[in-house]
Amino acid sequence: MNIDLHCHSTASDGLLKPGELVARAVVNGVEVLALTDHDNVSGLVEARAQAESQGIRFVNGVEISVTWEGSTVHIVGLQIDPEDPVLRSGLESVRAGRARRAEKMGEALDAAGIPGSLAGARIYAENPTLISRSHFARHLVKTGRAPNVKSVFQRYLVKGKPGYVPHQWASLADAVSWIRASGGIAVVAHPGRYKFPKPELHAFLAEFRDCGGAGIEVVTGSHSPEQYLEFARVARKFGLRASRGSDYHGKGESKADLGALPQLPDDLSPVWRDW
Ligand code: AMP
Ligand code: MN
Ligand code: MN
Ligand code: MN
């Protein structure tokens, strides 16, 4: 079965509208799709309607930004109820933090001699309540600061660079509890991206599990094939359900297309086992 449980639309920092994203997933042979926009659920209604009209199964999702021990990590929620008031108010608080961070990023870039980037980023943010580094990146590419989004991140938007602003996202316990309050399952997104030394990764996963977290992405667009095997071992060791998702954002901005990744190793217990 072709299952893709992680992607982004214009409701956060993806390039396709929710309905367009679903249509592309269908063309690619996806049979079960979750939309997991950053800190926001406003794209789910349109995506679900498109999925129903095209006859594929749709899963409500979200990807919550979290700060754990000073590092940013992402927690995906699957099978959430987007109307749940606890989830909604939690996500609203995270988005308010994003708005404040964007102001500071604009000021930092102004001070570095790159004026007007907040206004520029806003043009790319179709959802004005969800402004991301990706929107700044697209503006900086457009204005010739770097040839592509990847290099703009390296030059301007990561730790130690002029447009980087440290930020406190949701706590791990809060993010997991919002997901669970809305009936969802919490899944660690792209663990290979965090570069945690082993003891820290283990401490993080132990705390995640203690908070009620239940899954981990094993096959994701962010992982190399070696990391599929590495995080399959981690899933077994920690008794976590395994997930698979492309993290597709749009043409030219993603390593993996919708539905294009390999299957999970057979022996793992997938997050969708009881769906
Ligand atoms: P934010 O949540 O606003 O800090 O933005 C994070 C988003 O930026 C991620 O979800 C990716 O879509 C994108 N991103 C982060 N790092 C990179 C990178 N090195 N190259 C391209 N996109 C990136
Ligand atoms: Mn993103
Ligand atoms: Mn992520
Ligand atoms: Mn993502």
mmCIF file of C-alpha atoms and ligand atoms in Angstrom:
data_model
loop_
_atom_site.group_PDB
_atom_site.id
_atom_site.type_symbol
_atom_site.label_atom_id
_atom_site.label_comp_id
_atom_site.label_asym_id
_atom_site.label_seq_id
_atom_site.Cartn_x
_atom_site.Cartn_y
_atom_site.Cartn_z
ATOM 1 C CA MET A 1 0.000 0.000 0.000
ATOM 2 C CA ASN A 2 1.279 3.474 -0.885
ATOM 3 C CA ILE A 3 0.984 5.577 2.256
ATOM 4 C CA ASP A 4 2.427 9.084 2.686
ATOM 5 C CA LEU A 5 1.919 10.620 6.119
ATOM 6 C CA HIS A 6 3.889 13.867 5.950
ATOM 7 C CA CYS A 7 3.603 16.810 3.549
ATOM 8 C CA HIS A 8 2.957 20.557 3.404
ATOM 9 C CA SER A 9 0.570 22.864 1.563
ATOM 10 C CA THR A 10 0.235 26.645 1.226
ATOM 11 C CA ALA A 11 -1.530 26.522 4.604
ATOM 12 C CA SER A 12 2.066 26.466 5.939
ATOM 13 C CA ASP A 13 5.236 26.471 3.833
ATOM 14 C CA GLY A 14 4.336 24.173 0.921
ATOM 15 C CA LEU A 15 4.035 25.438 -2.646
ATOM 16 C CA LEU A 16 0.778 23.687 -3.632
ATOM 17 C CA LYS A 17 -2.700 24.452 -2.361
ATOM 18 C CA PRO A 18 -4.180 21.613 -0.266
ATOM 19 C CA GLY A 19 -6.380 20.383 -3.128
ATOM 20 C CA GLU A 20 -3.503 20.531 -5.626
ATOM 21 C CA LEU A 21 -1.308 18.577 -3.252
ATOM 22 C CA VAL A 22 -3.906 15.811 -2.987
ATOM 23 C CA ALA A 23 -4.313 15.737 -6.778
ATOM 24 C CA ARG A 24 -0.545 15.288 -7.163
ATOM 25 C CA ALA A 25 -0.556 12.521 -4.561
ATOM 26 C CA VAL A 26 -3.276 10.709 -6.542
ATOM 27 C CA VAL A 27 -1.259 10.975 -9.774
ATOM 28 C CA ASN A 28 1.718 9.514 -7.886
ATOM 29 C CA GLY A 29 -0.342 6.528 -6.736
ATOM 30 C CA VAL A 30 -0.749 7.498 -3.072
ATOM 31 C CA GLU A 31 -3.665 5.609 -1.494
ATOM 32 C CA VAL A 32 -3.546 7.083 2.017
ATOM 33 C CA LEU A 33 -2.377 10.665 2.513
ATOM 34 C CA ALA A 34 -1.916 12.829 5.600
ATOM 35 C CA LEU A 35 -1.490 16.595 5.307
ATOM 36 C CA THR A 36 0.790 17.774 8.122
ATOM 37 C CA ASP A 37 1.191 21.531 7.867
ATOM 38 C CA HIS A 38 3.383 23.315 10.394
ATOM 39 C CA ASP A 39 1.479 24.445 13.516
ATOM 40 C CA ASN A 40 -1.737 24.811 11.598
ATOM 41 C CA VAL A 41 -4.762 22.778 10.493
ATOM 42 C CA SER A 42 -6.514 25.208 8.146
ATOM 43 C CA GLY A 43 -5.718 23.208 4.990
ATOM 44 C CA LEU A 44 -7.377 19.987 6.133
ATOM 45 C CA VAL A 45 -10.949 20.699 5.021
ATOM 46 C CA GLU A 46 -9.960 21.442 1.414
ATOM 47 C CA ALA A 47 -7.547 18.511 1.298
ATOM 48 C CA ARG A 48 -10.134 16.072 2.666
ATOM 49 C CA ALA A 49 -12.768 17.220 0.173
ATOM 50 C CA GLN A 50 -10.342 16.692 -2.707
ATOM 51 C CA ALA A 51 -9.297 13.267 -1.364
ATOM 52 C CA GLU A 52 -12.951 12.211 -1.090
ATOM 53 C CA SER A 53 -13.717 13.385 -4.608
ATOM 54 C CA GLN A 54 -10.729 11.451 -5.977
ATOM 55 C CA GLY A 55 -11.360 8.341 -3.900
ATOM 56 C CA ILE A 56 -8.248 8.183 -1.711
ATOM 57 C CA ARG A 57 -8.135 7.909 2.041
ATOM 58 C CA PHE A 58 -7.236 11.093 3.938
ATOM 59 C CA VAL A 59 -5.734 11.449 7.417
ATOM 60 C CA ASN A 60 -5.898 14.698 9.386
ATOM 61 C CA GLY A 61 -2.409 15.730 10.471
ATOM 62 C CA VAL A 62 -0.240 18.526 11.805
ATOM 63 C CA GLU A 63 3.490 19.058 12.455
ATOM 64 C CA ILE A 64 4.154 20.897 15.702
ATOM 65 C CA SER A 65 7.347 22.885 16.322
ATOM 66 C CA VAL A 66 8.897 22.003 19.698
ATOM 67 C CA THR A 67 11.926 23.086 21.678
ATOM 68 C CA TRP A 68 13.545 20.253 23.614
ATOM 69 C CA GLU A 69 16.692 20.952 25.663
ATOM 70 C CA GLY A 70 17.459 23.960 23.481
ATOM 71 C CA SER A 71 17.009 22.147 20.144
ATOM 72 C CA THR A 72 14.123 22.479 17.702
ATOM 73 C CA VAL A 73 12.352 19.193 16.999
ATOM 74 C CA HIS A 74 9.156 18.485 15.111
ATOM 75 C CA ILE A 75 6.321 16.279 16.343
ATOM 76 C CA VAL A 76 3.733 15.096 13.838
ATOM 77 C CA GLY A 77 0.171 14.442 15.006
ATOM 78 C CA LEU A 78 -1.895 11.962 12.956
ATOM 79 C CA GLN A 79 -5.618 11.207 13.156
ATOM 80 C CA ILE A 80 -6.128 14.427 15.087
ATOM 81 C CA ASP A 81 -9.463 16.184 15.409
ATOM 82 C CA PRO A 82 -8.758 19.644 13.947
ATOM 83 C CA GLU A 83 -11.772 21.080 15.777
ATOM 84 C CA ASP A 84 -10.504 20.093 19.215
ATOM 85 C CA PRO A 85 -10.259 23.272 21.353
ATOM 86 C CA VAL A 86 -7.152 22.160 23.280
ATOM 87 C CA LEU A 87 -5.258 21.472 20.060
ATOM 88 C CA ARG A 88 -6.508 24.651 18.429
ATOM 89 C CA SER A 89 -5.480 26.946 21.269
ATOM 90 C CA GLY A 90 -2.081 25.246 21.536
ATOM 91 C CA LEU A 91 -1.429 25.727 17.826
ATOM 92 C CA GLU A 92 -2.606 29.319 18.039
ATOM 93 C CA SER A 93 0.006 30.035 20.712
ATOM 94 C CA VAL A 94 2.756 28.532 18.548
ATOM 95 C CA ARG A 95 1.684 30.629 15.559
ATOM 96 C CA ALA A 96 1.725 33.789 17.691
ATOM 97 C CA GLY A 97 5.354 32.959 18.550
ATOM 98 C CA ARG A 98 6.101 32.554 14.832
ATOM 99 C CA ALA A 99 4.738 36.036 14.141
ATOM 100 C CA ARG A 100 7.013 37.538 16.829
ATOM 101 C CA ARG A 101 10.005 35.592 15.532
ATOM 102 C CA ALA A 102 9.352 36.798 11.970
ATOM 103 C CA GLU A 103 9.443 40.432 13.160
ATOM 104 C CA LYS A 104 12.801 39.773 14.817
ATOM 105 C CA MET A 105 14.131 38.007 11.728
ATOM 106 C CA GLY A 106 13.154 41.004 9.620
ATOM 107 C CA GLU A 107 14.948 43.332 12.048
ATOM 108 C CA ALA A 108 18.047 41.121 12.137
ATOM 109 C CA LEU A 109 18.250 41.028 8.343
ATOM 110 C CA ASP A 110 17.655 44.806 8.168
ATOM 111 C CA ALA A 111 20.574 45.273 10.560
ATOM 112 C CA ALA A 112 22.716 43.022 8.372
ATOM 113 C CA GLY A 113 22.089 45.297 5.397
ATOM 114 C CA ILE A 114 19.280 43.252 3.841
ATOM 115 C CA PRO A 115 16.242 45.507 4.130
ATOM 116 C CA GLY A 116 12.601 44.696 3.489
ATOM 117 C CA SER A 117 12.732 40.956 3.950
ATOM 118 C CA LEU A 118 9.770 40.700 6.331
ATOM 119 C CA ALA A 119 7.517 42.434 3.817
ATOM 120 C CA GLY A 120 9.030 40.244 1.108
ATOM 121 C CA ALA A 121 8.472 37.035 3.067
ATOM 122 C CA ARG A 122 4.844 38.003 3.728
ATOM 123 C CA ILE A 123 4.162 38.028 0.000
ATOM 124 C CA TYR A 124 5.083 34.324 -0.114
ATOM 125 C CA ALA A 125 3.075 33.389 2.985
ATOM 126 C CA GLU A 126 -0.386 32.605 1.599
ATOM 127 C CA ASN A 127 -1.534 32.007 5.161
ATOM 128 C CA PRO A 128 -0.683 35.281 6.940
ATOM 129 C CA THR A 129 -0.880 33.602 10.361
ATOM 130 C CA LEU A 130 1.827 31.110 9.430
ATOM 131 C CA ILE A 131 5.123 32.684 8.499
ATOM 132 C CA SER A 132 8.123 30.426 8.158
ATOM 133 C CA ARG A 133 11.804 30.635 7.360
ATOM 134 C CA SER A 134 10.840 29.077 4.015
ATOM 135 C CA HIS A 135 8.970 32.257 3.090
ATOM 136 C CA PHE A 136 12.001 34.390 3.922
ATOM 137 C CA ALA A 137 14.108 31.961 1.894
ATOM 138 C CA ARG A 138 11.929 32.293 -1.205
ATOM 139 C CA HIS A 139 12.070 36.091 -0.973
ATOM 140 C CA LEU A 140 15.873 36.060 -0.558
ATOM 141 C CA VAL A 141 16.266 33.799 -3.597
ATOM 142 C CA LYS A 142 13.962 36.025 -5.619
ATOM 143 C CA THR A 143 16.006 39.114 -4.683
ATOM 144 C CA GLY A 144 19.240 37.392 -5.697
ATOM 145 C CA ARG A 145 20.848 36.762 -2.310
ATOM 146 C CA ALA A 146 21.536 33.127 -3.190
ATOM 147 C CA PRO A 147 20.808 30.849 -6.158
ATOM 148 C CA ASN A 148 18.374 28.535 -4.383
ATOM 149 C CA VAL A 149 16.479 27.911 -1.160
ATOM 150 C CA LYS A 150 19.016 25.438 0.175
ATOM 151 C CA SER A 151 21.928 27.863 -0.105
ATOM 152 C CA VAL A 152 19.893 30.754 1.255
ATOM 153 C CA PHE A 153 19.323 28.687 4.413
ATOM 154 C CA GLN A 154 23.048 28.003 4.712
ATOM 155 C CA ARG A 155 24.002 31.664 4.193
ATOM 156 C CA TYR A 156 21.285 33.484 6.106
ATOM 157 C CA LEU A 157 18.807 31.411 8.060
ATOM 158 C CA VAL A 158 20.632 28.863 10.201
ATOM 159 C CA LYS A 159 22.360 29.244 13.584
ATOM 160 C CA GLY A 160 25.262 31.689 13.394
ATOM 161 C CA LYS A 161 23.943 33.449 10.272
ATOM 162 C CA PRO A 162 22.505 36.995 10.124
ATOM 163 C CA GLY A 163 18.814 36.123 9.791
ATOM 164 C CA TYR A 164 18.741 33.413 12.448
ATOM 165 C CA VAL A 165 16.762 34.232 15.563
ATOM 166 C CA PRO A 166 16.677 31.755 18.452
ATOM 167 C CA HIS A 167 13.141 30.833 19.384
ATOM 168 C CA GLN A 168 11.293 28.945 22.081
ATOM 169 C CA TRP A 169 8.622 26.725 20.502
ATOM 170 C CA ALA A 170 6.116 24.509 22.362
ATOM 171 C CA SER A 171 7.348 22.102 25.039
ATOM 172 C CA LEU A 172 7.510 18.420 24.137
ATOM 173 C CA ALA A 173 4.965 17.532 26.810
ATOM 174 C CA ASP A 174 2.526 20.195 25.612
ATOM 175 C CA ALA A 175 2.769 19.232 21.936
ATOM 176 C CA VAL A 176 2.188 15.548 22.685
ATOM 177 C CA SER A 177 -0.671 16.349 25.054
ATOM 178 C CA TRP A 178 -2.432 18.584 22.490
ATOM 179 C CA ILE A 179 -2.198 15.819 19.897
ATOM 180 C CA ARG A 180 -3.511 13.214 22.326
ATOM 181 C CA ALA A 181 -6.276 15.508 23.591
ATOM 182 C CA SER A 182 -7.546 15.690 20.014
ATOM 183 C CA GLY A 183 -7.545 11.911 19.662
ATOM 184 C CA GLY A 184 -4.346 11.750 17.624
ATOM 185 C CA ILE A 185 -1.130 9.774 17.728
ATOM 186 C CA ALA A 186 2.157 11.655 18.244
ATOM 187 C CA VAL A 187 5.070 10.783 15.965
ATOM 188 C CA VAL A 188 8.667 12.062 16.025
ATOM 189 C CA ALA A 189 9.331 13.703 12.648
ATOM 190 C CA HIS A 190 12.593 13.036 10.745
ATOM 191 C CA PRO A 191 14.727 12.053 13.781
ATOM 192 C CA GLY A 192 17.870 11.840 11.641
ATOM 193 C CA ARG A 193 17.800 15.603 11.150
ATOM 194 C CA TYR A 194 18.451 16.451 14.787
ATOM 195 C CA LYS A 195 22.058 15.264 14.950
ATOM 196 C CA PHE A 196 21.631 14.295 18.588
ATOM 197 C CA PRO A 197 24.480 12.242 20.015
ATOM 198 C CA LYS A 198 23.162 8.783 20.960
ATOM 199 C CA PRO A 199 22.634 9.453 24.697
ATOM 200 C CA GLU A 200 20.676 12.614 23.916
ATOM 201 C CA LEU A 201 18.580 10.885 21.266
ATOM 202 C CA HIS A 202 17.774 8.149 23.766
ATOM 203 C CA ALA A 203 16.901 10.674 26.489
ATOM 204 C CA PHE A 204 14.673 12.515 24.031
ATOM 205 C CA LEU A 205 12.847 9.360 22.921
ATOM 206 C CA ALA A 206 12.419 8.150 26.502
ATOM 207 C CA GLU A 207 10.855 11.485 27.458
ATOM 208 C CA PHE A 208 8.701 11.453 24.306
ATOM 209 C CA ARG A 209 7.381 8.011 25.204
ATOM 210 C CA ASP A 210 6.819 9.018 28.836
ATOM 211 C CA CYS A 211 4.737 11.993 27.607
ATOM 212 C CA GLY A 212 2.526 9.603 25.627
ATOM 213 C CA GLY A 213 4.299 9.728 22.264
ATOM 214 C CA ALA A 214 3.893 6.542 20.241
ATOM 215 C CA GLY A 215 5.526 6.753 16.828
ATOM 216 C CA ILE A 216 8.653 7.668 14.896
ATOM 217 C CA GLU A 217 9.324 8.394 11.239
ATOM 218 C CA VAL A 218 11.628 5.737 9.851
ATOM 219 C CA VAL A 219 11.281 6.287 6.097
ATOM 220 C CA THR A 220 11.230 10.015 5.355
ATOM 221 C CA GLY A 221 12.561 12.324 2.646
ATOM 222 C CA SER A 222 15.046 13.605 5.232
ATOM 223 C CA HIS A 223 16.708 10.207 5.764
ATOM 224 C CA SER A 224 19.325 8.360 3.757
ATOM 225 C CA PRO A 225 18.760 4.617 3.147
ATOM 226 C CA GLU A 226 21.262 3.917 5.955
ATOM 227 C CA GLN A 227 19.117 6.052 8.260
ATOM 228 C CA TYR A 228 16.019 3.985 7.334
ATOM 229 C CA LEU A 229 17.842 1.021 8.894
ATOM 230 C CA GLU A 230 19.220 3.023 11.813
ATOM 231 C CA PHE A 231 15.818 4.392 12.815
ATOM 232 C CA ALA A 232 14.123 1.047 12.206
ATOM 233 C CA ARG A 233 16.437 -0.278 14.936
ATOM 234 C CA VAL A 234 15.546 2.705 17.132
ATOM 235 C CA ALA A 235 11.810 2.058 16.608
ATOM 236 C CA ARG A 236 12.254 -1.576 17.674
ATOM 237 C CA LYS A 237 14.403 -0.668 20.684
ATOM 238 C CA PHE A 238 11.935 1.926 21.983
ATOM 239 C CA GLY A 239 8.787 0.029 21.058
ATOM 240 C CA LEU A 240 7.587 2.868 18.818
ATOM 241 C CA ARG A 241 5.247 2.545 15.845
ATOM 242 C CA ALA A 242 6.911 3.381 12.539
ATOM 243 C CA SER A 243 5.792 6.019 10.047
ATOM 244 C CA ARG A 244 6.561 6.875 6.444
ATOM 245 C CA GLY A 245 6.264 10.321 4.871
ATOM 246 C CA SER A 246 7.892 12.302 2.088
ATOM 247 C CA ASP A 247 7.833 15.738 3.791
ATOM 248 C CA TYR A 248 7.030 17.055 0.319
ATOM 249 C CA HIS A 249 6.923 20.879 0.092
ATOM 250 C CA GLY A 250 6.869 21.416 -3.676
ATOM 251 C CA LYS A 251 8.899 21.106 -6.848
ATOM 252 C CA GLY A 252 12.543 22.007 -6.371
ATOM 253 C CA GLU A 253 12.263 22.216 -2.584
ATOM 254 C CA SER A 254 11.995 18.574 -1.558
ATOM 255 C CA LYS A 255 14.203 15.516 -1.719
ATOM 256 C CA ALA A 256 11.291 13.107 -2.077
ATOM 257 C CA ASP A 257 8.115 13.408 -4.126
ATOM 258 C CA LEU A 258 4.728 12.406 -2.708
ATOM 259 C CA GLY A 259 4.424 8.637 -2.378
ATOM 260 C CA ALA A 260 7.869 7.981 -3.846
ATOM 261 C CA LEU A 261 9.715 6.530 -0.864
ATOM 262 C CA PRO A 262 10.387 2.836 -0.203
ATOM 263 C CA GLN A 263 8.168 0.774 2.086
ATOM 264 C CA LEU A 264 8.853 0.367 5.803
ATOM 265 C CA PRO A 265 10.812 -2.719 6.847
ATOM 266 C CA ASP A 266 8.277 -5.583 7.194
ATOM 267 C CA ASP A 267 8.743 -6.383 10.857
ATOM 268 C CA LEU A 268 7.974 -2.885 12.150
ATOM 269 C CA SER A 269 4.581 -2.042 13.552
ATOM 270 C CA PRO A 270 3.259 0.804 11.372
ATOM 271 C CA VAL A 271 1.392 3.778 12.850
ATOM 272 C CA TRP A 272 -1.567 2.858 10.617
ATOM 273 C CA ARG A 273 -1.882 -0.716 11.976
ATOM 274 C CA ASP A 274 -5.232 -0.094 13.705
ATOM 275 C CA TRP A 275 -6.703 2.415 11.227
HETATM 276 P P1 AMP B 1 10.622 27.286 10.482
HETATM 277 O O1 AMP B 1 9.662 26.283 11.048
HETATM 278 O O2 AMP B 1 9.971 28.583 10.129
HETATM 279 O O3 AMP B 1 11.864 27.458 11.312
HETATM 280 O O4 AMP B 1 11.094 26.724 9.077
HETATM 281 C C1 AMP B 1 11.512 25.414 8.972
HETATM 282 C C2 AMP B 1 11.258 24.967 7.548
HETATM 283 O O5 AMP B 1 12.276 25.465 6.703
HETATM 284 C C3 AMP B 1 11.346 23.457 7.418
HETATM 285 O O6 AMP B 1 10.087 22.881 7.672
HETATM 286 C C4 AMP B 1 11.735 23.281 5.976
HETATM 287 O O7 AMP B 1 10.602 23.385 5.165
HETATM 288 C C5 AMP B 1 12.595 24.505 5.718
HETATM 289 N N1 AMP B 1 14.045 24.232 5.867
HETATM 290 C C6 AMP B 1 14.736 24.122 7.008
HETATM 291 N N2 AMP B 1 16.048 23.937 6.768
HETATM 292 C C7 AMP B 1 16.178 23.942 5.429
HETATM 293 C C8 AMP B 1 17.276 23.792 4.531
HETATM 294 N N3 AMP B 1 18.527 23.628 4.982
HETATM 295 N N4 AMP B 1 17.027 23.854 3.205
HETATM 296 C C9 AMP B 1 15.786 24.055 2.748
HETATM 297 N N5 AMP B 1 14.701 24.178 3.533
HETATM 298 C C10 AMP B 1 14.892 24.129 4.854
HETATM 299 MN MN MN B 2 8.592 23.099 6.168
HETATM 300 MN MN MN B 3 9.871 19.123 9.961
HETATM 301 MN MN MN B 4 7.556 18.707 7.519
#
